[in-house]
Short mmCIF file of N, CA and C in Angstrom, two decimals:
data_model
loop_
_atom_site.label_atom_id
_atom_site.label_comp_id
_atom_site.label_asym_id
_atom_site.label_seq_id
_atom_site.Cartn_x
_atom_site.Cartn_y
_atom_site.Cartn_z
N MET A 294 -147.82 35.67 -59.09
CA MET A 294 -146.62 34.32 -58.94
C MET A 294 -147.19 32.81 -59.37
N LYS A 295 -146.45 32.95 -60.24
CA LYS A 295 -146.76 30.84 -60.74
C LYS A 295 -146.71 30.24 -59.44
N ASN A 296 -147.53 29.04 -59.39
CA ASN A 296 -147.27 28.51 -58.70
C ASN A 296 -145.92 26.93 -59.40
N ILE A 297 -145.21 27.15 -58.28
CA ILE A 297 -144.23 26.21 -58.47
C ILE A 297 -143.96 25.11 -57.72
N SER A 298 -144.52 23.42 -58.16
CA SER A 298 -143.89 22.35 -57.22
C SER A 298 -142.39 21.99 -56.97
N ILE A 299 -142.71 21.36 -55.80
CA ILE A 299 -141.57 20.90 -55.56
C ILE A 299 -140.67 20.13 -56.60
N SER A 300 -141.33 19.24 -57.12
CA SER A 300 -140.70 18.56 -58.29
C SER A 300 -140.27 19.19 -59.12
N SER A 301 -140.80 20.40 -59.95
CA SER A 301 -140.00 21.39 -61.01
C SER A 301 -138.66 21.81 -59.86
N ILE A 302 -138.85 22.31 -58.78
CA ILE A 302 -137.40 22.65 -58.02
C ILE A 302 -136.69 21.89 -58.05
N VAL A 303 -136.65 20.32 -58.13
CA VAL A 303 -135.93 19.23 -57.79
C VAL A 303 -135.26 19.51 -58.81
N LEU A 304 -135.93 18.88 -59.79
CA LEU A 304 -135.86 19.06 -61.60
C LEU A 304 -135.08 20.22 -62.00
N TRP A 305 -135.01 20.89 -61.66
CA TRP A 305 -134.31 22.62 -62.11
C TRP A 305 -133.09 22.33 -61.65
N ILE A 306 -132.98 21.75 -60.29
CA ILE A 306 -131.98 21.68 -59.37
C ILE A 306 -130.86 20.71 -59.66
N LEU A 307 -131.46 19.36 -60.47
CA LEU A 307 -130.63 18.23 -60.66
C LEU A 307 -130.28 18.77 -62.28
N ALA A 308 -130.83 19.70 -63.25
CA ALA A 308 -130.43 19.68 -64.14
C ALA A 308 -129.49 20.55 -64.41
N GLY A 309 -129.56 21.60 -63.38
CA GLY A 309 -128.33 22.66 -62.82
C GLY A 309 -126.63 21.85 -62.52
N VAL A 310 -127.00 21.32 -62.05
CA VAL A 310 -125.92 20.22 -61.23
C VAL A 310 -125.52 19.76 -62.36
N SER A 311 -125.94 19.19 -63.02
CA SER A 311 -125.55 17.79 -64.37
C SER A 311 -125.24 18.86 -65.27
N ILE A 312 -125.04 20.05 -65.78
CA ILE A 312 -125.04 20.92 -66.90
C ILE A 312 -123.75 21.57 -66.12
N ILE A 313 -123.70 22.07 -64.77
CA ILE A 313 -122.71 21.92 -64.66
C ILE A 313 -121.06 21.37 -64.03
N LEU A 314 -121.54 19.87 -63.47
CA LEU A 314 -120.95 18.80 -63.69
C LEU A 314 -119.96 18.44 -65.73
N THR A 315 -121.32 18.68 -66.35
CA THR A 315 -120.80 18.57 -67.56
C THR A 315 -119.82 19.39 -67.83
N ILE A 316 -119.57 20.41 -67.68
CA ILE A 316 -118.65 21.75 -68.57
C ILE A 316 -117.69 21.05 -67.57
N MET A 317 -117.82 20.72 -66.11
CA MET A 317 -116.23 20.85 -65.81
C MET A 317 -115.70 19.30 -66.00
N PHE A 318 -116.31 18.27 -66.54
CA PHE A 318 -115.75 17.17 -66.80
C PHE A 318 -115.46 17.55 -68.08
N PHE A 319 -115.82 18.20 -69.32
CA PHE A 319 -115.22 18.32 -70.67
C PHE A 319 -114.57 19.55 -70.68
N ALA A 320 -114.02 20.52 -69.99
CA ALA A 320 -113.32 21.80 -70.03
C ALA A 320 -112.22 22.00 -69.27
N GLY A 321 -112.51 20.40 -67.84
CA GLY A 321 -110.82 20.02 -67.56
C GLY A 321 -110.43 19.55 -68.36
N GLU A 322 -109.01 19.24 -67.26
CA GLU A 322 -107.46 18.91 -68.01
C GLU A 322 -107.81 17.27 -67.79
N GLN A 323 -106.79 16.67 -69.36
CA GLN A 323 -106.71 15.11 -69.17
C GLN A 323 -105.59 15.13 -68.43
N ILE A 324 -105.64 13.86 -67.85
CA ILE A 324 -104.34 13.14 -66.84
C ILE A 324 -103.88 11.95 -67.83
N GLU A 325 -102.46 11.91 -68.25
CA GLU A 325 -101.75 10.67 -68.67
C GLU A 325 -101.31 9.99 -67.36
N GLU A 326 -101.72 8.79 -67.69
CA GLU A 326 -101.85 7.65 -66.30
C GLU A 326 -101.28 6.58 -66.80
N LEU A 327 -100.12 6.32 -66.16
CA LEU A 327 -99.34 4.88 -66.85
C LEU A 327 -100.01 3.31 -66.80
N THR A 328 -99.84 3.02 -67.63
CA THR A 328 -101.14 1.18 -67.49
C THR A 328 -99.87 0.55 -67.31
N THR A 329 -101.01 -0.65 -66.92
CA THR A 329 -99.86 -1.28 -66.18
C THR A 329 -98.55 -2.74 -67.29
N THR A 330 -98.67 -2.14 -68.71
CA THR A 330 -98.12 -2.31 -69.84
C THR A 330 -96.83 -1.74 -69.78
N GLY A 331 -96.46 -0.77 -69.11
CA GLY A 331 -95.92 0.42 -69.32
C GLY A 331 -96.61 1.36 -70.54
N GLY A 332 -97.45 1.35 -71.05
CA GLY A 332 -98.26 2.47 -71.88
C GLY A 332 -98.64 3.68 -71.08
N VAL A 333 -99.52 4.73 -72.00
CA VAL A 333 -99.55 5.96 -71.19
C VAL A 333 -101.04 5.98 -71.50
N GLN A 334 -101.94 5.86 -70.54
CA GLN A 334 -103.30 6.24 -71.34
C GLN A 334 -104.11 7.85 -70.76
N THR A 335 -104.82 8.50 -71.30
CA THR A 335 -104.97 9.81 -71.41
C THR A 335 -106.74 9.35 -70.67
N THR A 336 -107.19 10.36 -69.53
CA THR A 336 -108.06 9.81 -68.73
C THR A 336 -108.94 11.24 -68.33
N TRP A 337 -110.03 11.57 -68.35
CA TRP A 337 -110.37 12.76 -68.25
C TRP A 337 -110.25 13.19 -66.55
N ALA A 338 -110.19 14.42 -66.47
CA ALA A 338 -109.94 14.77 -64.47
C ALA A 338 -111.12 13.83 -63.48
N GLN A 339 -112.29 14.56 -64.27
CA GLN A 339 -113.39 14.06 -63.46
C GLN A 339 -114.27 13.16 -64.35
N THR A 340 -113.69 11.91 -64.07
CA THR A 340 -114.41 11.22 -65.02
C THR A 340 -115.50 10.75 -63.32
N ASP A 341 -114.34 10.13 -62.19
CA ASP A 341 -115.17 9.28 -61.57
C ASP A 341 -116.59 10.36 -60.34
N LEU A 342 -116.47 12.15 -60.22
CA LEU A 342 -117.03 12.93 -59.99
C LEU A 342 -118.33 12.38 -60.70
N TYR A 343 -118.14 12.56 -62.40
CA TYR A 343 -119.58 12.56 -63.12
C TYR A 343 -119.98 11.33 -63.03
N LEU A 344 -119.36 10.17 -63.17
CA LEU A 344 -119.50 8.66 -62.64
C LEU A 344 -121.00 8.57 -61.42
N TRP A 345 -120.10 8.97 -60.15
CA TRP A 345 -120.50 9.07 -58.96
C TRP A 345 -121.63 10.05 -58.91
N TRP A 346 -122.16 10.91 -59.67
CA TRP A 346 -122.97 11.96 -59.34
C TRP A 346 -123.93 11.12 -60.47
N ALA A 347 -123.75 10.99 -61.42
CA ALA A 347 -124.97 9.90 -62.06
C ALA A 347 -125.73 8.82 -61.59
N LEU A 348 -124.63 7.91 -60.68
CA LEU A 348 -125.06 6.80 -59.69
C LEU A 348 -126.10 7.70 -58.76
N GLY A 349 -126.09 8.98 -58.40
CA GLY A 349 -126.19 9.68 -57.18
C GLY A 349 -127.77 9.41 -57.98
N VAL A 350 -127.98 10.01 -59.00
CA VAL A 350 -129.27 11.17 -59.98
C VAL A 350 -130.39 9.56 -60.04
N ILE A 351 -129.03 8.34 -60.41
CA ILE A 351 -130.44 7.59 -60.23
C ILE A 351 -130.82 6.79 -59.63
N ALA A 352 -129.95 6.55 -58.31
CA ALA A 352 -130.63 6.19 -57.49
C ALA A 352 -131.57 7.04 -56.61
N PHE A 353 -131.42 8.29 -56.60
CA PHE A 353 -132.37 9.54 -56.42
C PHE A 353 -133.82 9.08 -56.78
N GLY A 354 -133.75 8.65 -58.20
CA GLY A 354 -134.73 8.44 -59.42
C GLY A 354 -135.44 7.06 -58.68
N VAL A 355 -134.71 5.99 -58.54
CA VAL A 355 -135.18 4.99 -57.97
C VAL A 355 -136.00 4.76 -56.55
N VAL A 356 -135.30 5.76 -55.87
CA VAL A 356 -136.23 5.56 -54.78
C VAL A 356 -137.34 6.59 -54.42
N ALA A 357 -137.82 7.50 -55.76
CA ALA A 357 -138.93 8.63 -55.67
C ALA A 357 -139.74 7.43 -56.50
N LEU A 358 -138.96 6.25 -57.77
CA LEU A 358 -140.13 5.82 -58.33
C LEU A 358 -140.71 4.76 -57.40
N LEU A 359 -140.17 3.93 -56.23
CA LEU A 359 -140.56 3.13 -55.16
C LEU A 359 -141.54 3.71 -54.20
N VAL A 360 -141.01 5.16 -53.74
CA VAL A 360 -141.93 5.76 -53.13
C VAL A 360 -142.85 5.80 -53.72
N PHE A 361 -143.32 6.74 -54.83
CA PHE A 361 -144.38 7.07 -55.19
C PHE A 361 -145.28 6.13 -55.72
N ALA A 362 -144.48 4.98 -55.98
CA ALA A 362 -145.61 3.95 -56.74
C ALA A 362 -146.08 3.06 -55.82
N LEU A 363 -145.07 2.79 -54.17
CA LEU A 363 -145.61 2.57 -52.57
C LEU A 363 -147.10 3.42 -52.26
N LYS A 364 -146.97 4.72 -52.37
CA LYS A 364 -147.99 5.88 -52.12
C LYS A 364 -149.14 5.23 -53.02
N THR A 365 -149.13 5.19 -54.24
CA THR A 365 -150.20 4.68 -55.11
C THR A 365 -150.61 3.43 -54.53
N PHE A 366 -149.85 2.66 -54.53
CA PHE A 366 -150.43 1.35 -53.96
C PHE A 366 -151.40 1.40 -52.82
N ILE A 367 -151.22 2.34 -52.31
CA ILE A 367 -151.56 2.19 -50.46
C ILE A 367 -152.83 3.21 -50.74
N THR A 368 -152.77 4.28 -51.87
CA THR A 368 -154.06 4.96 -51.78
C THR A 368 -155.17 4.53 -52.75
N MET A 369 -154.71 3.35 -53.71
CA MET A 369 -155.65 2.78 -54.05
C MET A 369 -156.05 1.19 -53.67
N LEU A 370 -155.04 1.23 -52.66
CA LEU A 370 -156.01 -0.55 -52.06
C LEU A 370 -156.99 -0.08 -50.93
N GLN A 371 -157.13 1.46 -50.51
CA GLN A 371 -158.61 2.27 -49.97
C GLN A 371 -159.19 2.01 -51.19
N GLN A 372 -159.00 2.35 -51.64
CA GLN A 372 -160.43 2.76 -53.24
C GLN A 372 -160.86 1.64 -53.93
N ASP A 373 -159.73 0.44 -54.29
CA ASP A 373 -159.80 -0.32 -55.17
C ASP A 373 -158.88 -1.31 -54.78
N ALA A 374 -159.25 -2.30 -55.10
CA ALA A 374 -158.49 -2.96 -54.73
C ALA A 374 -157.72 -4.13 -56.28
N LYS A 375 -158.66 -3.86 -56.88
CA LYS A 375 -157.60 -4.28 -58.81
C LYS A 375 -156.92 -3.84 -59.28
N GLY A 376 -157.17 -2.15 -58.91
CA GLY A 376 -156.56 -0.94 -59.24
C GLY A 376 -155.00 -0.83 -58.38
N ALA A 377 -155.51 -1.79 -57.57
CA ALA A 377 -153.75 -1.80 -56.67
C ALA A 377 -153.31 -2.48 -56.47
N LEU A 378 -153.63 -3.94 -57.41
CA LEU A 378 -152.76 -4.99 -57.84
C LEU A 378 -152.57 -4.02 -59.11
N MET A 379 -152.69 -3.57 -59.82
CA MET A 379 -152.26 -2.84 -61.11
C MET A 379 -151.42 -2.57 -60.86
N SER A 380 -151.31 -1.56 -60.14
CA SER A 380 -150.06 -0.42 -59.38
C SER A 380 -148.79 -1.32 -59.52
N LEU A 381 -149.08 -2.22 -58.29
CA LEU A 381 -148.32 -3.47 -58.06
C LEU A 381 -147.20 -3.30 -59.16
N GLY A 382 -147.75 -3.75 -60.47
CA GLY A 382 -147.21 -4.13 -61.50
C GLY A 382 -145.91 -3.06 -61.77
N THR A 383 -146.60 -1.80 -61.60
CA THR A 383 -145.03 -1.27 -62.19
C THR A 383 -143.72 -1.44 -61.50
N ILE A 384 -144.50 -1.71 -59.44
CA ILE A 384 -142.55 -1.91 -58.82
C ILE A 384 -142.92 -2.74 -59.57
N LEU A 385 -143.11 -4.39 -59.97
CA LEU A 385 -143.20 -5.10 -60.47
C LEU A 385 -141.85 -5.65 -61.76
N ALA A 386 -142.87 -4.74 -62.90
CA ALA A 386 -142.08 -4.43 -64.35
C ALA A 386 -140.41 -3.65 -63.69
N PHE A 387 -140.98 -2.50 -63.35
CA PHE A 387 -139.01 -2.00 -62.75
C PHE A 387 -138.16 -3.09 -62.10
N VAL A 388 -138.58 -3.70 -61.29
CA VAL A 388 -138.02 -4.78 -60.66
C VAL A 388 -137.05 -5.73 -61.65
N VAL A 389 -138.34 -6.62 -62.17
CA VAL A 389 -137.56 -7.33 -63.80
C VAL A 389 -137.04 -6.49 -64.76
N ILE A 390 -137.13 -5.31 -64.99
CA ILE A 390 -136.08 -4.88 -65.98
C ILE A 390 -134.62 -4.69 -65.57
N VAL A 391 -134.47 -3.88 -64.27
CA VAL A 391 -133.47 -4.03 -64.10
C VAL A 391 -132.39 -5.13 -63.16
N ALA A 392 -133.28 -6.20 -63.33
CA ALA A 392 -132.75 -7.67 -63.40
C ALA A 392 -131.98 -8.20 -64.26
N VAL A 393 -132.68 -8.31 -65.27
CA VAL A 393 -132.91 -8.71 -66.63
C VAL A 393 -131.07 -7.94 -67.04
N CYS A 394 -131.51 -6.52 -67.20
CA CYS A 394 -130.12 -5.35 -67.45
C CYS A 394 -128.76 -5.80 -66.36
N TYR A 395 -129.45 -6.08 -65.12
CA TYR A 395 -128.10 -6.33 -64.47
C TYR A 395 -127.25 -7.93 -64.65
N PHE A 396 -128.36 -9.14 -65.18
CA PHE A 396 -127.98 -10.43 -65.89
C PHE A 396 -127.25 -9.80 -66.96
N ILE A 397 -127.91 -9.18 -68.13
CA ILE A 397 -126.90 -8.96 -69.97
C ILE A 397 -126.04 -7.83 -69.68
N SER A 398 -125.49 -7.48 -68.22
CA SER A 398 -124.49 -6.17 -68.36
C SER A 398 -123.20 -6.78 -68.97
N ASP A 399 -121.91 -6.16 -69.33
CA ASP A 399 -120.59 -6.68 -69.50
C ASP A 399 -119.68 -5.56 -68.63
N ALA A 400 -119.29 -5.92 -67.15
CA ALA A 400 -118.91 -5.16 -66.65
C ALA A 400 -117.60 -5.02 -67.54
N GLU A 401 -116.79 -6.41 -67.79
CA GLU A 401 -115.22 -6.61 -68.29
C GLU A 401 -115.09 -5.45 -69.29
N GLY A 402 -116.56 -5.27 -70.73
CA GLY A 402 -116.13 -4.35 -72.04
C GLY A 402 -116.32 -3.00 -71.64
N PHE A 403 -117.29 -3.05 -70.52
CA PHE A 403 -117.23 -1.41 -70.51
C PHE A 403 -116.25 -0.62 -69.57
N SER A 404 -115.72 -1.82 -68.41
CA SER A 404 -114.35 -1.32 -67.33
C SER A 404 -113.53 -1.29 -68.67
N ARG A 405 -113.26 -1.43 -69.60
CA ARG A 405 -111.61 -1.79 -70.44
C ARG A 405 -112.21 -0.15 -71.45
N VAL A 406 -113.23 0.25 -71.61
CA VAL A 406 -113.47 1.29 -72.25
C VAL A 406 -112.98 2.77 -71.10
N VAL A 407 -114.11 2.23 -70.16
CA VAL A 407 -113.82 3.74 -69.06
C VAL A 407 -112.64 3.56 -68.10
N ASN A 408 -112.05 2.46 -67.88
CA ASN A 408 -110.97 2.29 -66.95
C ASN A 408 -109.63 2.62 -67.74
N GLY A 409 -109.44 1.81 -69.10
CA GLY A 409 -108.33 1.02 -69.42
C GLY A 409 -107.67 0.23 -68.73
N GLU A 410 -106.39 0.32 -68.72
CA GLU A 410 -105.32 -0.37 -67.77
C GLU A 410 -105.11 0.21 -66.55
N THR A 411 -106.02 1.44 -65.91
CA THR A 411 -106.30 1.82 -64.75
C THR A 411 -106.89 1.58 -63.56
N GLN A 412 -108.02 1.22 -63.83
CA GLN A 412 -108.52 0.30 -63.07
C GLN A 412 -109.41 1.20 -61.23
N THR A 413 -109.79 2.40 -61.98
CA THR A 413 -110.17 3.14 -61.35
C THR A 413 -110.96 2.85 -60.95
N PHE A 414 -112.08 2.55 -61.53
CA PHE A 414 -113.27 2.09 -60.73
C PHE A 414 -113.07 0.08 -60.82
N THR A 415 -113.73 -0.49 -59.59
CA THR A 415 -113.99 -1.76 -59.67
C THR A 415 -114.52 -2.82 -60.91
N THR A 416 -114.74 -3.52 -60.51
CA THR A 416 -115.43 -4.47 -61.83
C THR A 416 -116.98 -4.36 -61.07
N THR A 417 -117.55 -4.35 -59.41
CA THR A 417 -118.92 -4.52 -59.18
C THR A 417 -119.66 -2.70 -59.76
N GLU A 418 -118.59 -1.61 -59.72
CA GLU A 418 -119.14 -0.22 -60.27
C GLU A 418 -119.31 -0.43 -61.60
N MET A 419 -118.64 -0.93 -62.30
CA MET A 419 -118.50 -0.67 -63.55
C MET A 419 -120.35 -1.93 -64.37
N LYS A 420 -120.21 -2.81 -63.29
CA LYS A 420 -121.10 -3.84 -63.65
C LYS A 420 -123.18 -2.87 -63.46
N VAL A 421 -122.41 -2.02 -62.17
CA VAL A 421 -123.79 -1.67 -61.87
C VAL A 421 -124.20 -0.02 -63.07
N VAL A 422 -123.21 0.36 -63.22
CA VAL A 422 -123.00 1.59 -64.59
C VAL A 422 -123.78 0.71 -65.55
N ASP A 423 -122.58 -0.29 -66.24
CA ASP A 423 -123.76 -1.21 -67.45
C ASP A 423 -125.01 -0.99 -67.52
N MET A 424 -125.13 -1.85 -66.29
CA MET A 424 -127.01 -2.11 -65.87
C MET A 424 -127.47 -0.80 -66.34
N TRP A 425 -127.60 0.32 -65.35
CA TRP A 425 -128.47 1.11 -65.84
C TRP A 425 -128.31 1.99 -67.15
N ILE A 426 -126.76 1.79 -67.93
CA ILE A 426 -127.34 2.60 -69.23
C ILE A 426 -128.30 1.46 -69.99
N ASN A 427 -128.17 -0.09 -69.74
CA ASN A 427 -129.35 -1.07 -70.59
C ASN A 427 -130.81 -0.20 -69.89
N ALA A 428 -130.47 -0.10 -68.98
CA ALA A 428 -132.41 -0.02 -68.00
C ALA A 428 -132.61 1.11 -69.06
N ILE A 429 -131.77 2.02 -68.69
CA ILE A 429 -132.27 3.24 -69.68
C ILE A 429 -132.37 3.57 -70.68
N THR A 430 -131.96 2.69 -71.51
CA THR A 430 -131.80 2.74 -72.87
C THR A 430 -133.24 1.96 -73.33
N PHE A 431 -133.52 0.39 -72.81
CA PHE A 431 -134.77 0.09 -72.87
C PHE A 431 -135.82 0.79 -72.49
N MET A 432 -135.80 1.37 -71.28
CA MET A 432 -136.89 2.24 -70.89
C MET A 432 -137.54 3.51 -72.03
N VAL A 433 -136.25 4.30 -72.46
CA VAL A 433 -136.18 5.03 -73.09
C VAL A 433 -136.58 4.10 -74.97
N GLY A 434 -136.80 3.63 -75.52
CA GLY A 434 -137.02 2.72 -76.17
C GLY A 434 -138.67 2.53 -75.92
N ALA A 435 -138.48 1.73 -74.72
CA ALA A 435 -140.18 1.53 -74.32
C ALA A 435 -140.96 2.88 -74.45
N THR A 436 -140.71 3.62 -74.23
CA THR A 436 -141.42 4.83 -73.90
C THR A 436 -141.72 5.43 -75.42
N VAL A 437 -140.82 5.75 -75.92
CA VAL A 437 -140.95 6.13 -77.17
C VAL A 437 -141.67 4.88 -78.48
N VAL A 438 -142.06 3.87 -78.13
CA VAL A 438 -142.75 2.54 -78.30
C VAL A 438 -144.30 2.78 -78.29
N LEU A 439 -144.41 3.13 -76.95
CA LEU A 439 -145.54 3.62 -76.47
C LEU A 439 -146.30 4.60 -76.82
N ILE A 440 -145.65 5.34 -77.16
CA ILE A 440 -145.86 6.94 -77.43
C ILE A 440 -147.02 6.95 -78.73
N VAL A 441 -145.89 6.15 -79.50
CA VAL A 441 -146.48 6.40 -81.14
C VAL A 441 -147.86 4.84 -81.05
N VAL A 442 -147.27 4.10 -80.51
CA VAL A 442 -148.88 3.19 -80.13
C VAL A 442 -149.82 3.72 -79.79
N GLY A 443 -149.76 4.59 -78.82
CA GLY A 443 -150.29 5.54 -78.43
C GLY A 443 -151.13 6.20 -79.77
N GLY A 444 -150.45 6.78 -80.04
CA GLY A 444 -150.84 7.31 -81.43
C GLY A 444 -151.50 7.24 -82.13
N ILE A 445 -151.15 6.49 -81.97
CA ILE A 445 -151.97 5.34 -83.67
C ILE A 445 -153.37 5.19 -82.90
N LYS A 446 -153.22 4.58 -82.04
CA LYS A 446 -154.34 4.44 -81.26
C LYS A 446 -155.60 4.94 -81.70
N ASN A 447 -155.36 6.39 -80.92
CA ASN A 447 -156.17 7.82 -80.96
C ASN A 447 -156.02 8.12 -82.56
#
């Protein structure tokens, strides 16, 4: 039998639930809601569940990042103080990226797209969602750039 790690199991569970929720989202019904101006807006019935799941997965990822970064810091501190400070840079870089993305996020524009005029989600919730979209986009872009630079360097 193959040696399966806990991280692989967690990854498969999160991916499976995400796929099921995505199918539920797109296969679900659409609801027509009255807007404040008297018009009708069509929204997906599972939008709130889908957004809360996404925020939960992101929160899980952030907690995992911080726990493993601190564990690495403590381990490195016992072996190499300079390496420990470098690993602390990971946490600092993450905090800076999230803070910058929070300040550049546009809750109003994003809220108009998701909420329309129904205001299902608060402005704060929309700002946090937009912040994570910006942060993930930046991190994926940085990862691609680092892969290309690493490939060229080698």
